[in-house]
XYZ file of C-alpha atoms in Angstrom:
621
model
C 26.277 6.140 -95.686
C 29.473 7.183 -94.036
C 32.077 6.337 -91.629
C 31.994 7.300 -87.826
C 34.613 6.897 -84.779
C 34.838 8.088 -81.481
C 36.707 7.951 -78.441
C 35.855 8.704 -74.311
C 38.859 10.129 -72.659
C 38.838 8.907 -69.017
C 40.565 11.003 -66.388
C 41.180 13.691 -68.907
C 44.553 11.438 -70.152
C 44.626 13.487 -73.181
C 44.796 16.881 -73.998
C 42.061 18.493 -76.399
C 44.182 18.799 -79.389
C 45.002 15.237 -78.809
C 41.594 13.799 -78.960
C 41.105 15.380 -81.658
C 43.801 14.548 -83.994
C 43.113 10.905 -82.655
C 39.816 11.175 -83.849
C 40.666 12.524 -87.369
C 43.237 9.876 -87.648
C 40.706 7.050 -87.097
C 37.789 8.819 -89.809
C 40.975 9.266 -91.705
C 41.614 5.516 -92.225
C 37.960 4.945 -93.310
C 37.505 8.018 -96.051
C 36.681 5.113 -98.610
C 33.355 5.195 -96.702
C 32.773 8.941 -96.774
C 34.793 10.790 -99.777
C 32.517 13.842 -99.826
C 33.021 15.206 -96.206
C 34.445 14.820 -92.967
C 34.448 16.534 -89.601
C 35.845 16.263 -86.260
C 34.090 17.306 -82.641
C 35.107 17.600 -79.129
C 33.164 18.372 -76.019
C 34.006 21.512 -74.160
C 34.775 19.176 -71.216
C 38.034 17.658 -72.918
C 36.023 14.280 -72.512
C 34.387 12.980 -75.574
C 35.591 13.334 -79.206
C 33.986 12.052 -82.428
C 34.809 11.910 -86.088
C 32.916 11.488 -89.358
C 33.149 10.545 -92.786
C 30.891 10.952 -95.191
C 29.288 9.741 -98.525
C 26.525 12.584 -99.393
C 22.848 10.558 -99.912
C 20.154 12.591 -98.178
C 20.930 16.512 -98.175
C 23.865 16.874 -100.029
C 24.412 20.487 -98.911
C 27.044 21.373 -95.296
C 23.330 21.096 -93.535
C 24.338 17.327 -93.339
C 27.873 17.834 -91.862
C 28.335 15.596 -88.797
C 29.210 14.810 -86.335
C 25.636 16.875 -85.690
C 24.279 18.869 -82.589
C 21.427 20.750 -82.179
C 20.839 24.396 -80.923
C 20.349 23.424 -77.041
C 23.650 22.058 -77.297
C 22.656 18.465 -74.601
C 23.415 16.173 -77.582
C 25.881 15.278 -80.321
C 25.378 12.055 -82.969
C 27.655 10.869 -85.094
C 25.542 8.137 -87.578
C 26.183 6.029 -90.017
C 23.620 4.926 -92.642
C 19.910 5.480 -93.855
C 16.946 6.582 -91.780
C 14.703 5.710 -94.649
C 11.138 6.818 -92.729
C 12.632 9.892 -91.899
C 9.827 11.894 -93.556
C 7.256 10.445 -91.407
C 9.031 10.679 -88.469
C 9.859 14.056 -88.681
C 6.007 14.969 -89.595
C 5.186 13.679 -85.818
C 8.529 15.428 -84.114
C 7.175 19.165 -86.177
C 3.707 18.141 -84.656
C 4.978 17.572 -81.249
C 7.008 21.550 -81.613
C 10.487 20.200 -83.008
C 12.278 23.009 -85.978
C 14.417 21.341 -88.120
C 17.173 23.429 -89.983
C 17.870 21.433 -92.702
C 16.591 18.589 -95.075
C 19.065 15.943 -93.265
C 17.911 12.063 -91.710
C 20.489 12.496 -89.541
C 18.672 15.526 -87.845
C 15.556 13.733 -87.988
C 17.409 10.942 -86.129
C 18.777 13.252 -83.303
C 15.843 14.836 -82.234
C 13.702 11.486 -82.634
C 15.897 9.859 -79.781
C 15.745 13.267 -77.850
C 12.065 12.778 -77.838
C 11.499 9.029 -77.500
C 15.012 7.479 -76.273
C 15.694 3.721 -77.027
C 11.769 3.058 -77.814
C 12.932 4.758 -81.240
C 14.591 2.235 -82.696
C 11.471 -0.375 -82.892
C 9.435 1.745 -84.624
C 12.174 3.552 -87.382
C 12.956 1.591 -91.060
C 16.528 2.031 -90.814
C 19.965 0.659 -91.505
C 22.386 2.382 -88.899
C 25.199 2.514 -86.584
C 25.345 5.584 -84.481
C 26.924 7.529 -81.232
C 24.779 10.056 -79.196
C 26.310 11.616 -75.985
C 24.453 13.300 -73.768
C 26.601 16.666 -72.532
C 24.506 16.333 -69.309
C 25.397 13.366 -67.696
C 28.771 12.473 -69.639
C 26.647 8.993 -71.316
C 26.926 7.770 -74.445
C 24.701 5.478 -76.600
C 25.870 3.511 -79.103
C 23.410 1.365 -81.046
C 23.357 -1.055 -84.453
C 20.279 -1.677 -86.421
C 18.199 -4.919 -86.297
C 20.320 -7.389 -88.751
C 23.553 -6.038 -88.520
C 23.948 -4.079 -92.022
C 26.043 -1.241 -90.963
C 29.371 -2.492 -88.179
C 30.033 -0.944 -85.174
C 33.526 -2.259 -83.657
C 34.611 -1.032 -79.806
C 37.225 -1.204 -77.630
C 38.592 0.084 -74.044
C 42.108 0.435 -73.037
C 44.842 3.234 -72.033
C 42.297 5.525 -70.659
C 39.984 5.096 -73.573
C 37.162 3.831 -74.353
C 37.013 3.937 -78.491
C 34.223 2.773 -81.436
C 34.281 2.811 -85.073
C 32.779 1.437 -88.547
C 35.908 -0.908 -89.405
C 38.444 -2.155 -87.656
C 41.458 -0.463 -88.959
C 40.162 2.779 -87.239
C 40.783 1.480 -83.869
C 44.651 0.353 -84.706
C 46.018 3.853 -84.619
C 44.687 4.265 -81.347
C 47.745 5.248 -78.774
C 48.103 1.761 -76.996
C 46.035 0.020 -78.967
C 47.115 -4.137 -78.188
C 46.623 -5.884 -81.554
C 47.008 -9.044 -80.335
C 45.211 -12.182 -82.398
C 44.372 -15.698 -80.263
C 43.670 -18.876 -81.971
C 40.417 -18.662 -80.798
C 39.436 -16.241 -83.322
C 40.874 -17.796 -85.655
C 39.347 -21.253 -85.385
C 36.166 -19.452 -85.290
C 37.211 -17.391 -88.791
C 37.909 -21.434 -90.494
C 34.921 -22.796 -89.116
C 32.225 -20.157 -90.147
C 34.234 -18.511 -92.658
C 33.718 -15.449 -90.326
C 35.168 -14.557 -86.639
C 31.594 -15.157 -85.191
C 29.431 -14.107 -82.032
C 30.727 -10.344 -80.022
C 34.456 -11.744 -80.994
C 36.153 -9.983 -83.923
C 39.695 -10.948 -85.414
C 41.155 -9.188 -82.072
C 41.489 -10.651 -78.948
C 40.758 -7.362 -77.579
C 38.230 -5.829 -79.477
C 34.560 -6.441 -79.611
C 31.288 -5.805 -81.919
C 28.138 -4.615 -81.361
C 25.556 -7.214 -82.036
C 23.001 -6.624 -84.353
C 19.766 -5.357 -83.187
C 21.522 -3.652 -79.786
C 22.665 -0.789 -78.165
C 25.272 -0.136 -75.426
C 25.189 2.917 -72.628
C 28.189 3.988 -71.542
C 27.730 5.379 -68.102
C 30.330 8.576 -66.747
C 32.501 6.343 -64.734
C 33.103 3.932 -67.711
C 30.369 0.724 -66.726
C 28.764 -0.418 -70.150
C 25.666 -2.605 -70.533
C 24.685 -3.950 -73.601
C 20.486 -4.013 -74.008
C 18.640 -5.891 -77.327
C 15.782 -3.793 -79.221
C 15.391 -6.453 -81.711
C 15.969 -10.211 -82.400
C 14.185 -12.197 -85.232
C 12.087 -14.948 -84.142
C 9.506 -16.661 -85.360
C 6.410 -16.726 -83.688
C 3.053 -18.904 -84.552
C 0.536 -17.243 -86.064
C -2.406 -16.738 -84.040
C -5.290 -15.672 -86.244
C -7.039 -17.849 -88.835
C -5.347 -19.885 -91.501
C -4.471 -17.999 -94.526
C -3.565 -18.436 -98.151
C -0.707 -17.902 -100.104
C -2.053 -15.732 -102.061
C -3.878 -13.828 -98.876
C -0.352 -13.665 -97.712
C 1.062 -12.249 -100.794
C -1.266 -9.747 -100.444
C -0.264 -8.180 -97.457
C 3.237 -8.703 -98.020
C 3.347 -6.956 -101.330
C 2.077 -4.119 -99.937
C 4.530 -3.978 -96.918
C 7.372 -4.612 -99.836
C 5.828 -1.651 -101.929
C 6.115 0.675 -98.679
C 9.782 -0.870 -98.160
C 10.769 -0.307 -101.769
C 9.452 3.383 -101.933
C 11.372 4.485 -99.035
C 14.727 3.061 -99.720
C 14.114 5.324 -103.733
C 14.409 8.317 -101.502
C 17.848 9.660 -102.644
C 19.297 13.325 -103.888
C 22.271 11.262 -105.655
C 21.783 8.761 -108.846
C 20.268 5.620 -107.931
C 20.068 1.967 -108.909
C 19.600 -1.883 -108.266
C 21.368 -4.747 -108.719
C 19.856 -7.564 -110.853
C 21.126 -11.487 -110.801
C 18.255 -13.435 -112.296
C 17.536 -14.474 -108.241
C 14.068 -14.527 -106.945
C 15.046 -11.665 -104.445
C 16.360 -9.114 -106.717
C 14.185 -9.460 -108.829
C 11.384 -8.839 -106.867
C 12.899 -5.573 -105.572
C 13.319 -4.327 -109.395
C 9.869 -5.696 -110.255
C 8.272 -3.458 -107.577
C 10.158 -0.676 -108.474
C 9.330 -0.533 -111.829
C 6.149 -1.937 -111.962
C 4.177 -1.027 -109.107
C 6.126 2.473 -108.446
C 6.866 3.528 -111.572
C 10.305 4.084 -111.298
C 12.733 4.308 -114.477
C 15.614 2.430 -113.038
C 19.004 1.603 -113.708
C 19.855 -2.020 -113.084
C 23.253 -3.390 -112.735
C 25.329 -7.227 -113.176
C 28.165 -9.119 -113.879
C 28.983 -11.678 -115.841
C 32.105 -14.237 -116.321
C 33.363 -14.683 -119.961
C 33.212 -18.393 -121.082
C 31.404 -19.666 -118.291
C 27.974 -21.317 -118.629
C 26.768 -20.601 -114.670
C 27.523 -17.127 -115.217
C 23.698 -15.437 -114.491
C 24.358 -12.442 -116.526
C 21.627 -13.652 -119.557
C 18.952 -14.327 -116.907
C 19.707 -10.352 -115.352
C 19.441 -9.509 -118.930
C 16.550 -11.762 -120.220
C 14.738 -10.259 -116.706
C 15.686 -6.679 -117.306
C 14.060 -6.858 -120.843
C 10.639 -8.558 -119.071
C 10.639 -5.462 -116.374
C 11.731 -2.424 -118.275
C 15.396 -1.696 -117.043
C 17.965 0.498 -118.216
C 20.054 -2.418 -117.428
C 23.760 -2.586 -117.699
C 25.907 -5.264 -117.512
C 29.729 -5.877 -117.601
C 31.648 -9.404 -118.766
C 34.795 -9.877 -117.315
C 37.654 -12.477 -116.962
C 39.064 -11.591 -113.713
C 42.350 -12.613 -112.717
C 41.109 -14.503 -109.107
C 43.921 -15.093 -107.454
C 45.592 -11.391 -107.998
C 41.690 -9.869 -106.786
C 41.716 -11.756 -103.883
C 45.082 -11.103 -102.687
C 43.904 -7.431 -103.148
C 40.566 -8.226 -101.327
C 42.092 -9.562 -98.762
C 43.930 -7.369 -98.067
C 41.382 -4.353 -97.610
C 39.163 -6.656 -95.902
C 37.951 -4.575 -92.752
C 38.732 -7.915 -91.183
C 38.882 -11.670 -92.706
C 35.668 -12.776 -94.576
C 36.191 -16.201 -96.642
C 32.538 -15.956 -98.384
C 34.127 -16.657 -102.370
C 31.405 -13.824 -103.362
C 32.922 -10.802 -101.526
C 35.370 -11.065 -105.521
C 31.835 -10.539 -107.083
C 30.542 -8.472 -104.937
C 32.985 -6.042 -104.826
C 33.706 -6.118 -109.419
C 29.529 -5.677 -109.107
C 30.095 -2.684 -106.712
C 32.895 -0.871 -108.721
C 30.776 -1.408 -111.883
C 27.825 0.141 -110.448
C 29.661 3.136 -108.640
C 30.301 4.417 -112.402
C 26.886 5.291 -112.886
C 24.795 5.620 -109.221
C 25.898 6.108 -105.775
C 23.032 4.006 -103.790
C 21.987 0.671 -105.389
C 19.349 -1.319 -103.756
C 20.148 -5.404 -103.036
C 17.867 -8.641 -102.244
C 19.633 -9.309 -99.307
C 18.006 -11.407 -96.789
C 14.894 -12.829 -98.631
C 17.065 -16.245 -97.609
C 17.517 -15.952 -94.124
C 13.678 -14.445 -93.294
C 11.426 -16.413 -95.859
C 13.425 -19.809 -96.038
C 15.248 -19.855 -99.382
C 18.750 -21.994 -99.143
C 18.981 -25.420 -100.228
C 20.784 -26.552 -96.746
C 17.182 -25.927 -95.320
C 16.034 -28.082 -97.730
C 18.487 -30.869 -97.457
C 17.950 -30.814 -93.498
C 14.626 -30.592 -93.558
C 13.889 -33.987 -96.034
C 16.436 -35.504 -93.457
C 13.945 -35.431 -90.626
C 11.039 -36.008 -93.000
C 12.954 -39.213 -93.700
C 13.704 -39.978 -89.920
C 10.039 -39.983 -89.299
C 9.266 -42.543 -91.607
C 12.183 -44.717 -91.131
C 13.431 -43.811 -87.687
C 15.495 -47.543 -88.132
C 17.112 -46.181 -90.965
C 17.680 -42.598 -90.054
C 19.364 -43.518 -86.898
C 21.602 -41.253 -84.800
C 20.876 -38.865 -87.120
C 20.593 -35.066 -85.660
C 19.656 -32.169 -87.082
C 22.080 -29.796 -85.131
C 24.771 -31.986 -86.160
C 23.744 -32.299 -89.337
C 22.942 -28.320 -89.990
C 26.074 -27.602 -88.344
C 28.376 -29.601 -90.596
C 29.955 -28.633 -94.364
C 26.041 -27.642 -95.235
C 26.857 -24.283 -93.541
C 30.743 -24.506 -91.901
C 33.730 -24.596 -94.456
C 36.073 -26.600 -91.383
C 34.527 -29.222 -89.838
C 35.623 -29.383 -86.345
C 38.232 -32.627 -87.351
C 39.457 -29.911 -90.033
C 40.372 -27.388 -87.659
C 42.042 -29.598 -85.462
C 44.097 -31.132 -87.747
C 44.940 -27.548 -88.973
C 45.316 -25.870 -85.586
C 46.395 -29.066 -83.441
C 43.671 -28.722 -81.484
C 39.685 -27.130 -81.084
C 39.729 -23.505 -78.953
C 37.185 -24.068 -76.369
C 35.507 -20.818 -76.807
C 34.931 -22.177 -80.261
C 33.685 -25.806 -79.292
C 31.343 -24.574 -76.744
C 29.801 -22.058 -79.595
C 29.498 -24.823 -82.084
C 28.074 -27.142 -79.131
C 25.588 -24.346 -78.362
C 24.678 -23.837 -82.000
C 23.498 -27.369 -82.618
C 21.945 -28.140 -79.309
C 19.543 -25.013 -80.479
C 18.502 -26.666 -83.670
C 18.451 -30.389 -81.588
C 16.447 -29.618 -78.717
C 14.264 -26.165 -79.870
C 10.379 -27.441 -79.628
C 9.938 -24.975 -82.682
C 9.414 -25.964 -86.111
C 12.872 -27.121 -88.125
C 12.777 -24.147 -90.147
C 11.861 -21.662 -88.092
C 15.182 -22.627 -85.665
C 17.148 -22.805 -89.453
C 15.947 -19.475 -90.270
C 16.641 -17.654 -86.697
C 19.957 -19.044 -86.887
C 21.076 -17.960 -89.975
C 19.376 -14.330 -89.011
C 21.176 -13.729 -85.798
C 24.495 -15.569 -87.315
C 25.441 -15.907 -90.412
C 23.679 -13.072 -91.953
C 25.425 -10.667 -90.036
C 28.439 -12.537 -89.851
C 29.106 -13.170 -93.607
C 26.719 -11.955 -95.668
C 26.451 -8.516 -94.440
C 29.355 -7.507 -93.441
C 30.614 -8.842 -97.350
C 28.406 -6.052 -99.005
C 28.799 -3.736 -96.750
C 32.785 -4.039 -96.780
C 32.860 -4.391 -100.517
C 30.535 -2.137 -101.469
C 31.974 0.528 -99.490
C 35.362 0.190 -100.695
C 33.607 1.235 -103.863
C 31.876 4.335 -102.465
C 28.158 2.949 -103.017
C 25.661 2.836 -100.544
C 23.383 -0.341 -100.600
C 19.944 -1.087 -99.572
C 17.858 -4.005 -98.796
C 14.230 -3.341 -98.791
C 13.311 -6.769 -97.559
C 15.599 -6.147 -94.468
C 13.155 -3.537 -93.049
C 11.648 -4.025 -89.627
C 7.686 -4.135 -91.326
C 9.158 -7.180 -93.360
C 10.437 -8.962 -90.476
C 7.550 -9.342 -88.657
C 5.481 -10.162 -91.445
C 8.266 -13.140 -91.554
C 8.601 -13.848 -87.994
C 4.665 -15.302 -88.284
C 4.891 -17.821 -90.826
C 3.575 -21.219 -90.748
C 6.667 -23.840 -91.619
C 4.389 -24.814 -94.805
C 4.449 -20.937 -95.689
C 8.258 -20.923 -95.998
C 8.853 -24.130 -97.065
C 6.486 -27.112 -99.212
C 6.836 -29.477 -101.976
C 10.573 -28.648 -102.425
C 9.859 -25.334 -102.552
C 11.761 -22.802 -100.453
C 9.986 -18.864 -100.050
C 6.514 -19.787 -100.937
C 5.034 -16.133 -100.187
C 8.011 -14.142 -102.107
C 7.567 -16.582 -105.239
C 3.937 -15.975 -104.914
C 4.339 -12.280 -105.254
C 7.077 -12.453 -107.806
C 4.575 -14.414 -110.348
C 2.680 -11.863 -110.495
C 5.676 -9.967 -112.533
C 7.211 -12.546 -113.866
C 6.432 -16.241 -115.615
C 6.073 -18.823 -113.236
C 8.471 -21.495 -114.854
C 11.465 -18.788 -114.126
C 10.864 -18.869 -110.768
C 10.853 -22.922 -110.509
C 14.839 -22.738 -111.885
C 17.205 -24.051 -109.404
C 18.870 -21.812 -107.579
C 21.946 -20.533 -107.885
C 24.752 -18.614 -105.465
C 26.005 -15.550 -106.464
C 29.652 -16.345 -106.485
C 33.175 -16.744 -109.230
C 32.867 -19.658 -111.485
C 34.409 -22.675 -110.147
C 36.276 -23.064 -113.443
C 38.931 -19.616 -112.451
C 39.777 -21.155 -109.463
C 40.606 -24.816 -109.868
C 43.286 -26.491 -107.621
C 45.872 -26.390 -110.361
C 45.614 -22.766 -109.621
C 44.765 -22.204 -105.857
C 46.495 -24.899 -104.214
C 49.930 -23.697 -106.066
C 49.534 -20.047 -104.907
C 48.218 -21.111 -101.543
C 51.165 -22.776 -100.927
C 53.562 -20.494 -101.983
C 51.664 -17.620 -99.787
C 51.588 -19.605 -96.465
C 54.726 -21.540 -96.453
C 57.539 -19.302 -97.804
C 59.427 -17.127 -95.261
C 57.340 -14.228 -95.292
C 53.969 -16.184 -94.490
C 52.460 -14.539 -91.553
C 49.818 -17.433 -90.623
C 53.375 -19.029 -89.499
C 53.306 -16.861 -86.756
C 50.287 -18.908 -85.168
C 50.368 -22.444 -86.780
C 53.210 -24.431 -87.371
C 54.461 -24.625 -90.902
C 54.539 -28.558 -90.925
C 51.202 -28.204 -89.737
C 50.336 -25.815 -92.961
C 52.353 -27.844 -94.948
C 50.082 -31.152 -94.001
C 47.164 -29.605 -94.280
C 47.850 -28.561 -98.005
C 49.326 -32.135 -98.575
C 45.531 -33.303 -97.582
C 44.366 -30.970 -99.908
C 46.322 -32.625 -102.727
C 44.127 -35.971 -102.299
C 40.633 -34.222 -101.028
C 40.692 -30.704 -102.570
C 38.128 -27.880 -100.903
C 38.172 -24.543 -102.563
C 36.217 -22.806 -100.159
C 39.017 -24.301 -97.165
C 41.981 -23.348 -99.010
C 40.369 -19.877 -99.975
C 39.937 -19.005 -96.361
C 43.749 -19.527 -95.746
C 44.308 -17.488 -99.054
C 42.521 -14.487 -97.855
C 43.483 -14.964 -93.982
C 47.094 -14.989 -95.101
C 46.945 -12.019 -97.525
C 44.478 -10.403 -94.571
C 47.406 -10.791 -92.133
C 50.344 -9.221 -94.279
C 48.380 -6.145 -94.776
C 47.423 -5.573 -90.940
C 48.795 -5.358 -87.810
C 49.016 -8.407 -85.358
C 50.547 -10.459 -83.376
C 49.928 -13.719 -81.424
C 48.180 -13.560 -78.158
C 50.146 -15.593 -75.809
C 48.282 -14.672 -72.619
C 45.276 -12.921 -71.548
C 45.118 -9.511 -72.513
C 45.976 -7.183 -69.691
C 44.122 -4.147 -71.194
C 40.688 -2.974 -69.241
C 38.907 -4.330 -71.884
C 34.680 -3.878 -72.313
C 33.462 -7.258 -73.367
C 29.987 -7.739 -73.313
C 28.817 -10.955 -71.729
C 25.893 -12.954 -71.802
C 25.022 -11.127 -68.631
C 25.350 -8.244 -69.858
C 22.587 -8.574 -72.602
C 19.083 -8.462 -72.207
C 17.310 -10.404 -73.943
């Protein structure tokens, strides 16, 4: 797990020694995500520099140093993240004549695209954002793995074309135009994330998930997709839960072993949740593996899971540790906030990162349940939608005008409703209405089943756009790699071919996982509602937000002045006083502490900067 940055100098603009102390400067703002290295290379051409940080997981000796080239010299890579079925990959590239120097993935990784190109990256169980130039043509390759899990930010401007893991990295780039639209930020209080290619600056773009870009000699990008969840129908005969359990356990069991490969200390997190649990389960039980397992808990507060990680960590074996804490909220997420690679409002990036810090004391790579939701059907907004249009069926009279996009796309999933943000901003962006438009006409008029359109949603959107990016930003602030075994590509397509009835039945959300999962643990556990991982309503009431909100936005040093209006602020949190949301007034507490710790400014006017966006055009789907 590391950090990586790079830049293309176009025309030869800068000198040698100045690419490279650009380069340094950029791994230099990210050495939270690599403390135990770093290294800077540029091309004996004077026209492509990269830099590296990194966190030592997989040969912890110099024969992991990056950025990485090998003997012929055609290729450099600069990667970031876990090439977990690197042992079986490298069998096939020493059977095919490859010599491999050290004990490193990343190695593995370089010569695997050498020999196969793009067609790597559907057959690899990976988490990764990398660079590979080619010396020989002056191309580079940048590509991000299938859900998102690792970021991959670019930009082009002054002569440069520029990429890195966080967004900081790219600010102390010479002419670097941090200028911040209102589009972006309508997008940031609707989803509670800047969504889509658009990050927080006008100027900058991400990589999608499950996509990579070539950058061609003269400077032309085009953006290509390797993967994109979708489910399919099944086309062989009908099968039975527990026939599906079967296979999947064994796919999980694969997943799980690879993602234990690790030279430094490693452990999992435990929350009493289905998907966690699981992931311990097979690791203990089925693998054998004497593991450490790691939670939270919140002093004096009964939805605190803490005694079901505990009362599960008994039933499975763990060495299980747990920590109870009182945090002060407010003063964390000021401090959040504010090393936020860029604004997330999820409330459990304050949980995520105490769980983080807690477990860096002991391990450096913890494994997660991250995306068992999105891929198998889990969260109760499914739920709620989909006993909607059961109920429209049998009363269509009663159930009229009622729409599932609309209704998906409303406070189930967005934290602004589109009346929110206008009465906030004045108005709705139109790059903003059109995405929201877009979003719910995909649910409305999709001939697939409800769930399946629910579940490819939240996979392409808000996985990657909140979830994600939350544990990777937190936990990487912390130094500690995470894993999510039910991420891997094997998993996903197992997913992909569900039947609606396999996800979801009887008020029942992840029918196959829960299958699995009683076969470690009692059934009447798993039938519990379920419950977010997230701060106990209780620290962060409105006699204690609102007040601090308030004092943050509208005093003279508020930054969010700079693009709305205080009276507009200041009416907004007057609403608030008779129809209180925590979740809307934590987004302007973190977007306002976000702002006074980074640079920006309002966009008035198109940027004039020869920016690289990537268009619908420009990705193939």
């Amino acid at each position: 797990m590391c950090g990586i940055a790079g830049l293309v100098n176009f025309g030869g603009r800068f000198s040698r020694e100045e690419l490279a102390n650009i380069a340094e400067a950029m791994a230099n703002t990210m050495i939270h995500r690599g403390p135990d290295d770093g290294g800077v290379w540029v091309d004996d051409t004077n026209f492509c520099a990269f830099s590296h940080r990194r966190l030592s997981i997989i040969d912890t000796s110099s024969g992991g140093h990056q950025p990485m080239q090998p003997p012929d010299g055609r290729h450099s890579i600069c990667f970031n993240g876990e090439l977990y079925s690197f042992l079986e990959l490298k069998e096939d590239l020493e059977a095919r004549g490859y010599r491999f120097r050290t004990r490193s993935d990343t190695e593995v990784l370089l010569y695997g695209l050498c020999e196969y190109g793009t067609a790597l990256l559907s057959r690899i169980d990976a988490m990764y954002a990398f660079a590979l130039f080619d010396h020989d043509n002056q191309s580079m390759l940048l590509a991000r793995d299938p859900f998102g899990e690792k970021p991959l930010y670019y930009w082009q401007g002054n002569g440069l074309f520029a990429f890195a893991s966080e967004l900081q990295a790219l600010t102390v780039l010479p002419g670097f135009d941090a200028a911040i639209d209102l589009e972006s930020i309508a997008g940031y209080l609707s989803f509670q994330y800047v969504p889509g290619t658009r990050t927080i600056y006008r100027d900058v773009r991400r990589l999608p998930p499950g996509c990579y870009l070539r950058l061609s000699a003269d400077g032309h990008a085009t953006v290509c997709r390797h993967f994109a969840f979708e489910a399919e129908p099944y086309q062989g005969k009908n099968r039975s839960i527990d026939e599906l359990a079967d296979e999947l356990e064994e796919i999980l069991v694969r997943s799980v072993r690879r993602k234990l490969i690790s030279d430094v200390p490693l452990g999992a997190f435990l929350s009493g949740g289905v998907d966690s649990t699981l992931v311990a389960a097979i690791a203990t039980k089925r693998l054998n593996r004497n593991l450490m397992t790691f939670s939270i808990g919140f002093a004096d507060t009964p939805e605190s899971e803490h005694e079901d990680a505990r009362a599960m960590a008994r039933h499975l074996g763990t060495d299980h540790r747990d920590r109870i804490i009182s945090p002060d909220m407010l003063a964390l997420g000021e401090h959040v906030g504010a090393v936020l690679d860029e604004p997330n409002g999820d409330t459990s990036c304050l949980p995520t990162f105490l769980l983080t810090q807690f477990a860096r004391e002991h391990v450096t790579v913890a494994l997660s349940g991250d995306g068992g939701d999105e891929l198998f059907g889990g969260y109760g907004r499914y739920f709620s939608t989909l006993e909607d249009a059961a109920r429209l069926e049998r009363d269509p009279a009663g159930m009229a005008g009622w729409d599932p996009g609309d209704a998906y796309y409303s406070y189930r999933i967005l934290v602004y409703a589109d009346s929110d943000v206008t009465r906030l901003l004045g108005r709705m962006p139109p790059e903003n209405a059109s995405l929201l438009r877009h979003l719910r006409s995909t649910i409305s008029r999709s001939g697939k089943p409800l769930i399946h359109r629910l579940r490819e949603l939240d996979a392409a959107h808000y996985m990657p756009g909140a979830v994600l990016p939350k544990v990777d930003r937190m936990s990487m602030q912390n130094s500690l790699e995470v894993r999510a075994p039910l991420l891997g590509l094997e998993v996903a397509r197992f997913a992909s071919g569900l039947r609606p009835e396999e996800c979801y039945a009887a008020g029942q959300g992840k029918r196959v996982l829960k299958q699995i999962a009683a076969r470690y643990v009692p059934r009447e556990w798993l039938e519990r509602p379920k419950r977010g991982f997230g701060l106990p309503m209780a620290l962060w009431g409105k006699d204690q937000l609102l007040p601090r909100t308030r004092a943050l936005t509208l005093d003279a040093g508020s930054r969010l002045q700079d693009w709305i209006p205080v009276e507009r602020i200041a009416a907004f949190l007057d609403h608030q006083e008779q129809s209180y949301s925590a979740y809307q007034l934590w987004l302007l507490f973190i977007l306002e502490s976000w702002l006074r710790a980074r640079p920006g400014y309002p966009a008035q006017a198109p940027g004039t900067a020869a920016s690289v966006r990537p268009q619908a055009s420009m990705v193939l789907q």
